[in-house]
PDB file of C-alpha atoms in Angstrom:
ATOM      1  CA  MET L   1       0.000   0.000   0.000  1.00 38.00           C
ATOM      2  CA  THR L   2       1.559   3.306  -1.047  1.00 43.00           C
ATOM      3  CA  SER L   3       1.458   6.460   0.994  1.00 44.00           C
ATOM      4  CA  GLU L   4       0.769   9.635  -0.924  1.00 45.00           C
ATOM      5  CA  PHE L   5       2.687  12.875  -0.619  1.00 44.00           C
ATOM      6  CA  ARG L   6       0.912  16.026  -1.726  1.00 46.00           C
ATOM      7  CA  VAL L   7       2.300  19.545  -1.675  1.00 43.00           C
ATOM      8  CA  GLY L   8      -0.722  20.906   0.150  1.00 41.00           C
ATOM      9  CA  ARG L   9      -0.352  18.581   3.129  1.00 48.00           C
ATOM     10  CA  PHE L  10       1.802  20.953   5.203  1.00 48.00           C
ATOM     11  CA  GLN L  11      -0.112  24.038   6.211  1.00 44.00           C
ATOM     12  CA  ILE L  12       2.348  25.233   8.891  1.00 68.00           C
ATOM     13  CA  LEU L  13       6.063  25.411   8.145  1.00 84.00           C
ATOM     14  CA  PRO L  14       8.436  23.648  10.527  1.00 92.00           C
ATOM     15  CA  LEU L  15      10.793  26.027  12.329  1.00 93.00           C
ATOM     16  CA  VAL L  16      14.070  25.245  10.515  1.00 95.00           C
ATOM     17  CA  VAL L  17      12.531  25.149   7.044  1.00 96.00           C
ATOM     18  CA  LYS L  18      10.782  28.458   7.693  1.00 95.00           C
ATOM     19  CA  ASN L  19      13.990  30.131   8.864  1.00 96.00           C
ATOM     20  CA  LEU L  20      15.991  28.736   5.942  1.00 97.00           C
ATOM     21  CA  LEU L  21      13.403  30.127   3.526  1.00 96.00           C
ATOM     22  CA  ILE L  22      13.589  33.530   5.204  1.00 96.00           C
ATOM     23  CA  ILE L  23      17.407  33.628   5.257  1.00 96.00           C
ATOM     24  CA  ASN L  24      17.661  32.613   1.609  1.00 97.00           C
ATOM     25  CA  GLY L  25      15.087  35.255   0.686  1.00 96.00           C
ATOM     26  CA  LEU L  26      16.928  37.979   2.619  1.00 96.00           C
ATOM     27  CA  PHE L  27      20.256  37.097   1.003  1.00 96.00           C
ATOM     28  CA  PHE L  28      18.633  37.159  -2.420  1.00 96.00           C
ATOM     29  CA  LEU L  29      17.121  40.605  -1.828  1.00 95.00           C
ATOM     30  CA  ALA L  30      20.436  41.849  -0.443  1.00 95.00           C
ATOM     31  CA  THR L  31      22.195  40.638  -3.604  1.00 93.00           C
ATOM     32  CA  TYR L  32      20.058  42.975  -5.693  1.00 89.00           C
ATOM     33  CA  ALA L  33      20.177  45.823  -3.177  1.00 91.00           C
ATOM     34  CA  PHE L  34      23.990  45.804  -2.987  1.00 91.00           C
ATOM     35  CA  HIS L  35      24.248  45.585  -6.772  1.00 83.00           C
ATOM     36  CA  LEU L  36      22.687  49.022  -7.254  1.00 82.00           C
ATOM     37  CA  PRO L  37      24.922  51.504  -9.136  1.00 79.00           C
ATOM     38  CA  ARG L  38      25.817  53.633  -6.085  1.00 81.00           C
ATOM     39  CA  ILE L  39      26.883  50.565  -4.085  1.00 84.00           C
ATOM     40  CA  ASP L  40      27.880  48.026  -6.750  1.00 87.00           C
ATOM     41  CA  ILE L  41      28.959  45.175  -4.481  1.00 92.00           C
ATOM     42  CA  ASP L  42      28.594  41.659  -5.871  1.00 93.00           C
ATOM     43  CA  LEU L  43      27.573  39.521  -2.900  1.00 95.00           C
ATOM     44  CA  ASN L  44      27.615  36.376  -5.051  1.00 95.00           C
ATOM     45  CA  ASP L  45      31.286  37.050  -5.690  1.00 95.00           C
ATOM     46  CA  ILE L  46      31.953  37.478  -1.951  1.00 95.00           C
ATOM     47  CA  PHE L  47      29.808  34.685  -0.522  1.00 97.00           C
ATOM     48  CA  GLY L  48      29.668  32.326  -3.513  1.00 96.00           C
ATOM     49  CA  LEU L  49      31.998  29.329  -3.574  1.00 97.00           C
ATOM     50  CA  HIS L  50      35.247  29.975  -5.460  1.00 97.00           C
ATOM     51  CA  PHE L  51      37.823  27.418  -6.515  1.00 95.00           C
ATOM     52  CA  ILE L  52      40.277  26.697  -3.716  1.00 95.00           C
ATOM     53  CA  ALA L  53      43.243  27.765  -5.885  1.00 93.00           C
ATOM     54  CA  ALA L  54      41.677  31.166  -6.625  1.00 95.00           C
ATOM     55  CA  SER L  55      42.638  34.311  -4.726  1.00 94.00           C
ATOM     56  CA  LYS L  56      38.976  34.963  -3.883  1.00 96.00           C
ATOM     57  CA  PHE L  57      38.457  31.613  -2.134  1.00 97.00           C
ATOM     58  CA  ARG L  58      37.545  31.740   1.560  1.00 96.00           C
ATOM     59  CA  PHE L  59      36.679  28.736   3.723  1.00 96.00           C
ATOM     60  CA  TYR L  60      33.438  30.319   4.938  1.00 97.00           C
ATOM     61  CA  GLN L  61      32.181  30.153   1.344  1.00 97.00           C
ATOM     62  CA  LEU L  62      31.556  26.416   1.807  1.00 97.00           C
ATOM     63  CA  VAL L  63      28.630  27.496   3.999  1.00 97.00           C
ATOM     64  CA  THR L  64      27.587  30.874   2.619  1.00 97.00           C
ATOM     65  CA  TYR L  65      27.392  29.765  -1.025  1.00 96.00           C
ATOM     66  CA  MET L  66      24.268  27.721  -0.313  1.00 96.00           C
ATOM     67  CA  PHE L  67      22.365  30.888   0.662  1.00 97.00           C
ATOM     68  CA  MET L  68      23.191  32.714  -2.582  1.00 95.00           C
ATOM     69  CA  HIS L  69      21.273  32.384  -5.851  1.00 94.00           C
ATOM     70  CA  GLY L  70      21.862  33.637  -9.358  1.00 89.00           C
ATOM     71  CA  SER L  71      18.307  34.339 -10.527  1.00 89.00           C
ATOM     72  CA  ILE L  72      14.676  34.456  -9.452  1.00 93.00           C
ATOM     73  CA  SER L  73      13.926  31.102 -11.084  1.00 89.00           C
ATOM     74  CA  HIS L  74      16.952  29.583  -9.337  1.00 90.00           C
ATOM     75  CA  ILE L  75      15.833  30.557  -5.842  1.00 94.00           C
ATOM     76  CA  ILE L  76      12.143  29.796  -6.467  1.00 92.00           C
ATOM     77  CA  LEU L  77      12.872  26.223  -7.601  1.00 88.00           C
ATOM     78  CA  ASN L  78      15.268  25.572  -4.727  1.00 91.00           C
ATOM     79  CA  MET L  79      13.003  27.064  -2.066  1.00 94.00           C
ATOM     80  CA  PHE L  80       9.981  25.190  -3.384  1.00 88.00           C
ATOM     81  CA  ALA L  81      11.901  21.909  -3.147  1.00 88.00           C
ATOM     82  CA  LEU L  82      13.198  22.868   0.315  1.00 94.00           C
ATOM     83  CA  TRP L  83       9.639  23.423   1.483  1.00 92.00           C
ATOM     84  CA  MET L  84       8.219  20.380  -0.304  1.00 86.00           C
ATOM     85  CA  PHE L  85      10.730  17.798   0.940  1.00 89.00           C
ATOM     86  CA  GLY L  86      12.177  19.617   3.939  1.00 92.00           C
ATOM     87  CA  SER L  87       8.849  19.972   5.743  1.00 91.00           C
ATOM     88  CA  ALA L  88       8.305  16.204   5.729  1.00 90.00           C
ATOM     89  CA  LEU L  89      11.886  15.448   6.771  1.00 93.00           C
ATOM     90  CA  GLU L  90      12.004  17.984   9.598  1.00 94.00           C
ATOM     91  CA  SER L  91       8.702  16.642  10.905  1.00 91.00           C
ATOM     92  CA  PHE L  92      10.183  13.129  10.794  1.00 91.00           C
ATOM     93  CA  TRP L  93      13.693  13.869  12.144  1.00 93.00           C
ATOM     94  CA  GLY L  94      13.178  16.893  14.307  1.00 92.00           C
ATOM     95  CA  ALA L  95      14.813  20.307  13.962  1.00 93.00           C
ATOM     96  CA  LYS L  96      18.370  19.511  15.114  1.00 95.00           C
ATOM     97  CA  ARG L  97      18.916  16.445  12.950  1.00 96.00           C
ATOM     98  CA  PHE L  98      17.312  18.111   9.942  1.00 96.00           C
ATOM     99  CA  LEU L  99      19.528  21.195  10.256  1.00 97.00           C
ATOM    100  CA  LEU L 100      22.642  19.040  10.621  1.00 97.00           C
ATOM    101  CA  TYR L 101      21.685  17.047   7.523  1.00 97.00           C
ATOM    102  CA  TYR L 102      21.031  20.222   5.536  1.00 97.00           C
ATOM    103  CA  PHE L 103      24.475  21.653   6.260  1.00 97.00           C
ATOM    104  CA  VAL L 104      26.363  18.365   5.859  1.00 97.00           C
ATOM    105  CA  THR L 105      24.870  17.812   2.405  1.00 96.00           C
ATOM    106  CA  GLY L 106      25.427  21.437   1.400  1.00 96.00           C
ATOM    107  CA  ILE L 107      29.059  21.457   2.511  1.00 96.00           C
ATOM    108  CA  GLY L 108      29.570  18.024   0.971  1.00 95.00           C
ATOM    109  CA  ALA L 109      28.217  19.308  -2.331  1.00 94.00           C
ATOM    110  CA  GLY L 110      30.679  22.198  -2.175  1.00 95.00           C
ATOM    111  CA  LEU L 111      33.599  19.876  -1.486  1.00 95.00           C
ATOM    112  CA  LEU L 112      32.740  17.670  -4.454  1.00 93.00           C
ATOM    113  CA  GLN L 113      32.471  20.764  -6.639  1.00 93.00           C
ATOM    114  CA  GLU L 114      36.003  21.732  -5.540  1.00 95.00           C
ATOM    115  CA  ILE L 115      37.261  18.260  -6.470  1.00 93.00           C
ATOM    116  CA  THR L 116      35.476  18.496  -9.836  1.00 91.00           C
ATOM    117  CA  TRP L 117      37.126  21.835 -10.579  1.00 92.00           C
ATOM    118  CA  ALA L 118      40.536  20.455  -9.602  1.00 92.00           C
ATOM    119  CA  ILE L 119      40.131  17.533 -12.028  1.00 90.00           C
ATOM    120  CA  GLU L 120      38.768  19.659 -14.875  1.00 88.00           C
ATOM    121  CA  LEU L 121      41.467  22.329 -14.458  1.00 89.00           C
ATOM    122  CA  ARG L 122      44.468  20.064 -13.874  1.00 89.00           C
ATOM    123  CA  ASP L 123      46.109  21.275 -17.104  1.00 87.00           C
ATOM    124  CA  VAL L 124      45.325  24.920 -16.388  1.00 87.00           C
ATOM    125  CA  LEU L 125      46.978  24.667 -12.975  1.00 89.00           C
ATOM    126  CA  LEU L 126      50.376  23.679 -14.396  1.00 87.00           C
ATOM    127  CA  PRO L 127      53.060  26.192 -13.288  1.00 85.00           C
ATOM    128  CA  HIS L 128      54.082  27.202 -16.815  1.00 86.00           C
ATOM    129  CA  ILE L 129      50.531  28.213 -17.806  1.00 88.00           C
ATOM    130  CA  GLU L 130      50.192  31.972 -17.366  1.00 87.00           C
ATOM    131  CA  MET L 131      47.416  32.972 -19.789  1.00 85.00           C
ATOM    132  CA  ILE L 132      44.056  31.344 -20.562  1.00 86.00           C
ATOM    133  CA  ASN L 133      42.452  31.476 -23.990  1.00 81.00           C
ATOM    134  CA  LEU L 134      38.695  31.927 -23.607  1.00 77.00           C
ATOM    135  CA  GLY L 135      38.129  31.516 -27.318  1.00 73.00           C
ATOM    136  CA  GLY L 136      39.045  33.685 -30.253  1.00 69.00           C
ATOM    137  CA  TYR L 137      41.532  36.377 -29.337  1.00 71.00           C
ATOM    138  CA  GLU L 138      40.480  36.811 -25.691  1.00 76.00           C
ATOM    139  CA  LEU L 139      43.397  35.984 -23.396  1.00 86.00           C
ATOM    140  CA  ILE L 140      43.254  36.597 -19.651  1.00 89.00           C
ATOM    141  CA  PRO L 141      45.718  35.888 -16.814  1.00 90.00           C
ATOM    142  CA  LYS L 142      45.263  32.534 -15.118  1.00 90.00           C
ATOM    143  CA  ALA L 143      44.555  34.208 -11.768  1.00 91.00           C
ATOM    144  CA  ASP L 144      41.669  36.202 -13.267  1.00 92.00           C
ATOM    145  CA  PHE L 145      40.275  33.078 -14.910  1.00 91.00           C
ATOM    146  CA  LEU L 146      40.303  31.148 -11.627  1.00 93.00           C
ATOM    147  CA  ASP L 147      38.593  34.033  -9.822  1.00 93.00           C
ATOM    148  CA  ARG L 148      35.724  33.894 -12.303  1.00 92.00           C
ATOM    149  CA  LEU L 149      34.767  30.373 -11.226  1.00 93.00           C
ATOM    150  CA  VAL L 150      31.965  30.563  -8.674  1.00 94.00           C
ATOM    151  CA  THR L 151      29.100  28.306  -7.574  1.00 94.00           C
ATOM    152  CA  VAL L 152      25.991  29.521  -5.760  1.00 95.00           C
ATOM    153  CA  GLY L 153      22.739  27.967  -4.625  1.00 92.00           C
ATOM    154  CA  ALA L 154      21.130  25.568  -2.181  1.00 93.00           C
ATOM    155  CA  SER L 155      20.820  22.857  -4.838  1.00 90.00           C
ATOM    156  CA  GLY L 156      23.355  20.555  -3.157  1.00 92.00           C
ATOM    157  CA  SER L 157      21.326  20.518   0.066  1.00 94.00           C
ATOM    158  CA  VAL L 158      18.073  20.268  -1.894  1.00 92.00           C
ATOM    159  CA  TYR L 159      19.298  17.182  -3.755  1.00 91.00           C
ATOM    160  CA  GLY L 160      20.350  15.770  -0.390  1.00 94.00           C
ATOM    161  CA  LEU L 161      16.800  16.330   0.864  1.00 93.00           C
ATOM    162  CA  LEU L 162      15.429  14.645  -2.243  1.00 90.00           C
ATOM    163  CA  LEU L 163      17.648  11.618  -1.594  1.00 92.00           C
ATOM    164  CA  ALA L 164      16.557  11.472   2.058  1.00 94.00           C
ATOM    165  CA  PHE L 165      12.881  11.705   1.138  1.00 91.00           C
ATOM    166  CA  GLY L 166      13.268   8.845  -1.315  1.00 90.00           C
ATOM    167  CA  MET L 167      15.056   6.675   1.260  1.00 90.00           C
ATOM    168  CA  ILE L 168      12.686   7.384   4.156  1.00 90.00           C
ATOM    169  CA  PHE L 169       9.418   7.558   2.210  1.00 88.00           C
ATOM    170  CA  PRO L 170      10.228   5.341  -0.818  1.00 85.00           C
ATOM    171  CA  ASN L 171       6.611   4.618  -1.713  1.00 86.00           C
ATOM    172  CA  ALA L 172       5.313   8.147  -1.284  1.00 81.00           C
ATOM    173  CA  VAL L 173       3.871   9.499  -4.516  1.00 78.00           C
ATOM    174  CA  ILE L 174       5.290  12.695  -5.972  1.00 75.00           C
ATOM    175  CA  TYR L 175       3.314  14.478  -8.652  1.00 69.00           C
ATOM    176  CA  ILE L 176       5.679  15.744 -11.348  1.00 65.00           C
ATOM    177  CA  TYR L 177       4.356  19.075 -12.628  1.00 59.00           C
ATOM    178  CA  PHE L 178       1.357  18.315 -10.378  1.00 61.00           C
ATOM    179  CA  LEU L 179       0.092  15.838 -12.995  1.00 65.00           C
ATOM    180  CA  PHE L 180       2.271  12.743 -13.365  1.00 73.00           C
ATOM    181  CA  PRO L 181       2.536  10.454 -10.317  1.00 78.00           C
ATOM    182  CA  MET L 182       5.813   8.712  -9.516  1.00 79.00           C
ATOM    183  CA  LYS L 183       7.027   6.905  -6.420  1.00 83.00           C
ATOM    184  CA  ALA L 184       9.704   8.819  -4.541  1.00 78.00           C
ATOM    185  CA  LYS L 185      12.312   6.056  -4.888  1.00 80.00           C
ATOM    186  CA  TRP L 186      12.054   6.089  -8.692  1.00 79.00           C
ATOM    187  CA  PHE L 187      11.996   9.882  -8.721  1.00 77.00           C
ATOM    188  CA  VAL L 188      15.298   9.961  -6.807  1.00 80.00           C
ATOM    189  CA  ILE L 189      16.918   7.357  -9.054  1.00 79.00           C
ATOM    190  CA  LEU L 190      15.792   9.256 -12.155  1.00 78.00           C
ATOM    191  CA  TYR L 191      17.169  12.589 -10.977  1.00 72.00           C
ATOM    192  CA  GLY L 192      20.394  11.004  -9.750  1.00 73.00           C
ATOM    193  CA  ALA L 193      20.916   9.339 -13.129  1.00 74.00           C
ATOM    194  CA  ILE L 194      20.247  12.600 -14.955  1.00 69.00           C
ATOM    195  CA  GLU L 195      22.782  14.478 -12.834  1.00 66.00           C
ATOM    196  CA  LEU L 196      25.396  11.741 -13.248  1.00 65.00           C
ATOM    197  CA  PHE L 197      24.912  11.654 -17.029  1.00 60.00           C
ATOM    198  CA  SER L 198      25.001  15.446 -17.284  1.00 63.00           C
ATOM    199  CA  GLY L 199      28.146  15.639 -15.168  1.00 56.00           C
ATOM    200  CA  ILE L 200      30.022  12.930 -17.084  1.00 60.00           C
ATOM    201  CA  THR L 201      29.067  14.214 -20.529  1.00 60.00           C
ATOM    202  CA  GLY L 202      30.134  17.716 -19.511  1.00 57.00           C
ATOM    203  CA  THR L 203      27.052  19.574 -20.735  1.00 54.00           C
ATOM    204  CA  ASN L 204      27.980  23.250 -20.808  1.00 56.00           C
ATOM    205  CA  ASP L 205      24.778  24.477 -19.157  1.00 55.00           C
ATOM    206  CA  GLY L 206      26.308  26.363 -16.241  1.00 59.00           C
ATOM    207  CA  ILE L 207      24.903  23.894 -13.694  1.00 69.00           C
ATOM    208  CA  ALA L 208      27.117  22.237 -11.070  1.00 69.00           C
ATOM    209  CA  HIS L 209      25.861  18.682 -11.635  1.00 70.00           C
ATOM    210  CA  PHE L 210      28.548  17.015  -9.531  1.00 71.00           C
ATOM    211  CA  ALA L 211      27.720  19.365  -6.653  1.00 81.00           C
ATOM    212  CA  HIS L 212      24.151  18.042  -6.802  1.00 83.00           C
ATOM    213  CA  LEU L 213      25.506  14.500  -6.711  1.00 86.00           C
ATOM    214  CA  GLY L 214      27.741  15.503  -3.808  1.00 87.00           C
ATOM    215  CA  GLY L 215      24.685  16.467  -1.770  1.00 90.00           C
ATOM    216  CA  MET L 216      23.097  13.102  -2.523  1.00 90.00           C
ATOM    217  CA  ILE L 217      26.276  11.129  -1.765  1.00 93.00           C
ATOM    218  CA  PHE L 218      26.948  12.823   1.569  1.00 95.00           C
ATOM    219  CA  GLY L 219      23.279  12.501   2.468  1.00 94.00           C
ATOM    220  CA  PHE L 220      23.296   8.783   1.652  1.00 94.00           C
ATOM    221  CA  PHE L 221      26.247   8.030   3.926  1.00 95.00           C
ATOM    222  CA  LEU L 222      24.933  10.219   6.748  1.00 96.00           C
ATOM    223  CA  ILE L 223      21.585   8.399   6.694  1.00 95.00           C
ATOM    224  CA  LEU L 224      23.394   5.039   6.686  1.00 95.00           C
ATOM    225  CA  TYR L 225      25.457   6.181   9.661  1.00 94.00           C
ATOM    226  CA  TRP L 226      22.326   7.187  11.565  1.00 94.00           C
ATOM    227  CA  LYS L 227      20.643   3.875  10.748  1.00 91.00           C
ATOM    228  CA  ASN L 228      23.651   1.864  11.939  1.00 91.00           C
ATOM    229  CA  GLN L 229      23.847   4.040  15.046  1.00 88.00           C
ATOM    230  CA  ALA L 230      20.195   3.294  15.817  1.00 80.00           C
ATOM    231  CA  LYS L 231      20.745  -0.445  15.286  1.00 84.00           C
ATOM    232  CA  ARG L 232      23.711  -0.438  17.675  1.00 81.00           C
ATOM    233  CA  LYS L 233      21.657   1.427  20.260  1.00 76.00           C
ATOM    234  CA  ILE L 234      18.817  -1.088  20.000  1.00 77.00           C
ATOM    235  CA  LYS L 235      21.293  -3.964  20.268  1.00 70.00           C
ATOM    236  CA  ARG L 236      22.845  -2.491  23.424  1.00 74.00           C
ATOM    237  CA  MET L 237      19.400  -2.039  24.948  1.00 71.00           C
ATOM    238  CA  GLN L 238      18.521  -5.658  24.130  1.00 68.00           C
ATOM    239  CA  GLU L 239      21.766  -6.903  25.654  1.00 64.00           C
ATOM    240  CA  GLN L 240      21.210  -4.840  28.802  1.00 68.00           C
ATOM    241  CA  TYR L 241      17.677  -6.187  29.102  1.00 62.00           C
ATOM    242  CA  TYR L 242      18.900  -9.765  28.575  1.00 64.00           C
ATOM    243  CA  PHE L 243      21.565  -9.527  31.269  1.00 61.00           C
ATOM    244  CA  SER L 244      19.171  -7.839  33.684  1.00 60.00           C
ATOM    245  CA  GLN L 245      16.837 -10.829  33.343  1.00 60.00           C
ATOM    246  CA  THR L 246      19.555 -13.448  34.001  1.00 58.00           C
TER     247      THR L 246
END
């Protein structure tokens, strides 16, 4: 018997999801406010995740990048998914575990993006390379090229939430475009396969596909760790009960 997940089920937002939505919204508004001509500060450049070999990289960006977004459609899609899957997961896990999971998957996604950049740019990083050809006659210094690389968005955490929803509620029904029903487990597998294919084939669409996979991978191992931890706890309780009865 399948359980059914509908978007309209959650009328009141859980605390962490609500605050994450607010924080993301405030950062997005601030991005536009600080980009006004008289101020002209690019917050995405400051708080977005840069490549570790770039001069603009800062370690705090592994956290702050997940609160930055590049467009209205970008933040709307991510926040909708955060609300849709996050509300169910926070209700199931509780606030503390949900918040921990959100940040672990987001940071994990950022780390995998750093590894992906390092692999893709291994030739660029050679000491004798000083200038980068962007096509045609445009040559720029390597340092400037590396500083241009930046990733923003909560997509890594969102894909982690998607993975968790599929693992915890595998038979829940998700309505794609509100019309086409699909079980959560197949939905997760489909999206994971799409991201893997897109990442391997190197589609030049400006999307950090391996970062999305990073959120799913870190989420998978964290959930396994929690499950094994719960099994060990139950086993200890059973052993204590057994010895207390002998």
